[in-house]
XYZ file of C-alpha atoms in Angstrom:
132
model
C 0.000 0.000 0.000
C 2.854 2.384 0.837
C 4.456 1.771 -2.585
C 1.150 2.404 -4.339
C 0.762 5.735 -2.504
C 4.288 6.775 -3.492
C 3.636 5.787 -7.106
C 0.423 7.825 -7.182
C 2.190 10.830 -5.651
C 4.963 10.568 -8.229
C 2.405 10.377 -11.063
C 0.635 13.518 -9.778
C 3.941 15.406 -9.538
C 4.911 14.450 -13.094
C 1.518 15.527 -14.427
C 1.710 18.819 -12.548
C 5.192 19.507 -13.915
C 4.034 18.846 -17.471
C 0.966 21.075 -17.054
C 3.108 23.930 -15.777
C 5.414 23.885 -18.787
C 2.871 23.377 -21.549
C 3.103 25.789 -24.429
C 0.318 28.306 -24.144
C 0.589 30.450 -27.272
C -2.240 31.288 -29.656
C -2.176 28.929 -32.664
C -2.064 31.911 -35.067
C 1.503 32.688 -33.968
C 3.101 29.542 -35.420
C 4.564 29.026 -38.867
C 4.244 32.512 -40.354
C 6.880 35.127 -41.006
C 5.707 38.160 -39.057
C 7.074 41.574 -40.064
C 7.118 44.706 -37.948
C 4.342 47.145 -38.868
C 5.747 50.131 -36.972
C 3.103 52.438 -38.415
C 0.531 50.720 -36.180
C 2.466 50.789 -32.887
C 1.134 52.099 -29.611
C 3.228 53.356 -26.702
C 4.484 49.984 -25.431
C 3.053 47.431 -27.891
C 4.547 46.510 -31.255
C 2.386 45.389 -34.180
C 3.389 42.617 -36.597
C 1.677 41.427 -39.768
C 2.309 38.413 -42.029
C 4.921 38.955 -44.729
C 2.104 38.637 -47.305
C 0.511 41.864 -46.018
C 0.557 44.879 -48.374
C 2.867 47.123 -46.323
C 3.559 50.754 -47.229
C 6.966 51.379 -48.786
C 9.811 51.032 -46.284
C 13.607 50.711 -46.249
C 13.285 47.284 -44.682
C 11.359 45.631 -41.879
C 12.425 43.409 -39.029
C 10.453 40.328 -38.110
C 10.394 36.788 -36.780
C 9.121 33.241 -37.223
C 8.006 30.991 -34.352
C 7.780 27.227 -34.820
C 6.029 24.845 -32.438
C 9.235 22.819 -31.983
C 10.940 25.701 -30.128
C 12.716 27.142 -33.160
C 12.785 30.928 -33.447
C 14.059 32.829 -36.472
C 14.754 36.538 -36.068
C 14.857 38.649 -39.211
C 17.034 41.743 -39.120
C 17.463 44.307 -41.882
C 20.387 43.278 -44.077
C 22.811 45.835 -45.566
C 20.927 45.537 -48.879
C 17.543 46.253 -47.178
C 16.561 42.575 -47.418
C 16.196 40.233 -44.464
C 19.087 38.632 -42.610
C 18.234 35.459 -40.666
C 19.338 35.040 -37.054
C 18.384 31.566 -35.758
C 17.481 30.989 -32.156
C 15.148 29.169 -29.819
C 12.219 30.036 -27.631
C 10.818 28.597 -24.419
C 7.446 29.157 -22.801
C 7.504 31.288 -19.663
C 3.772 31.308 -19.037
C 0.570 31.958 -20.906
C 1.407 34.011 -24.023
C 4.948 34.736 -22.775
C 8.127 33.385 -24.368
C 11.834 33.795 -23.725
C 13.854 34.175 -26.952
C 17.576 33.420 -27.204
C 19.419 34.032 -30.482
C 22.329 31.763 -31.426
C 25.762 33.377 -31.481
C 24.407 36.676 -30.210
C 25.792 38.637 -27.306
C 22.358 40.218 -26.803
C 20.643 39.078 -23.607
C 17.560 36.849 -23.996
C 14.335 38.761 -24.606
C 10.978 38.129 -23.006
C 8.033 38.690 -25.337
C 4.401 38.863 -24.261
C 1.822 38.230 -26.952
C -0.920 40.703 -26.098
C -3.231 39.600 -28.935
C -3.050 37.382 -32.005
C -5.268 36.886 -35.031
C -4.386 35.382 -38.426
C -3.623 38.895 -39.735
C -2.032 40.762 -36.808
C -0.006 40.092 -33.675
C 0.533 42.629 -30.902
C 3.658 42.082 -28.776
C 5.027 43.731 -25.676
C 8.729 43.359 -24.986
C 9.465 43.058 -21.307
C 12.486 44.917 -20.053
C 15.038 43.341 -17.702
C 13.498 45.282 -14.807
C 10.050 43.738 -15.435
C 11.325 40.151 -15.611
């Protein structure tokens, strides 16, 4: 009986640990290249649209791609105004919050909070080091 109780307790702990780390991002976030639509920003929230969106003319736009497997691709403006890929990874930090680390970068990891997400627009708040 004692062994059965320990086994049940262990099973509950494992299930609780898995529930606490489950990915809780809106499904619209995954698999699209999202580009920065700075024209639509508010004070502390950035707006991103799919790369298929008809953006106004610009000298380049930054963006990102999030995959369900934990892969993150950051897109920076290349010297020729195109996009330069910076691979990385992301991990869930809570509901709609991810921590992004770019490979080979000396930039500290960034925490991103997805404020809202639809198939055509994502609103993101970057959390500063003081807020984390």
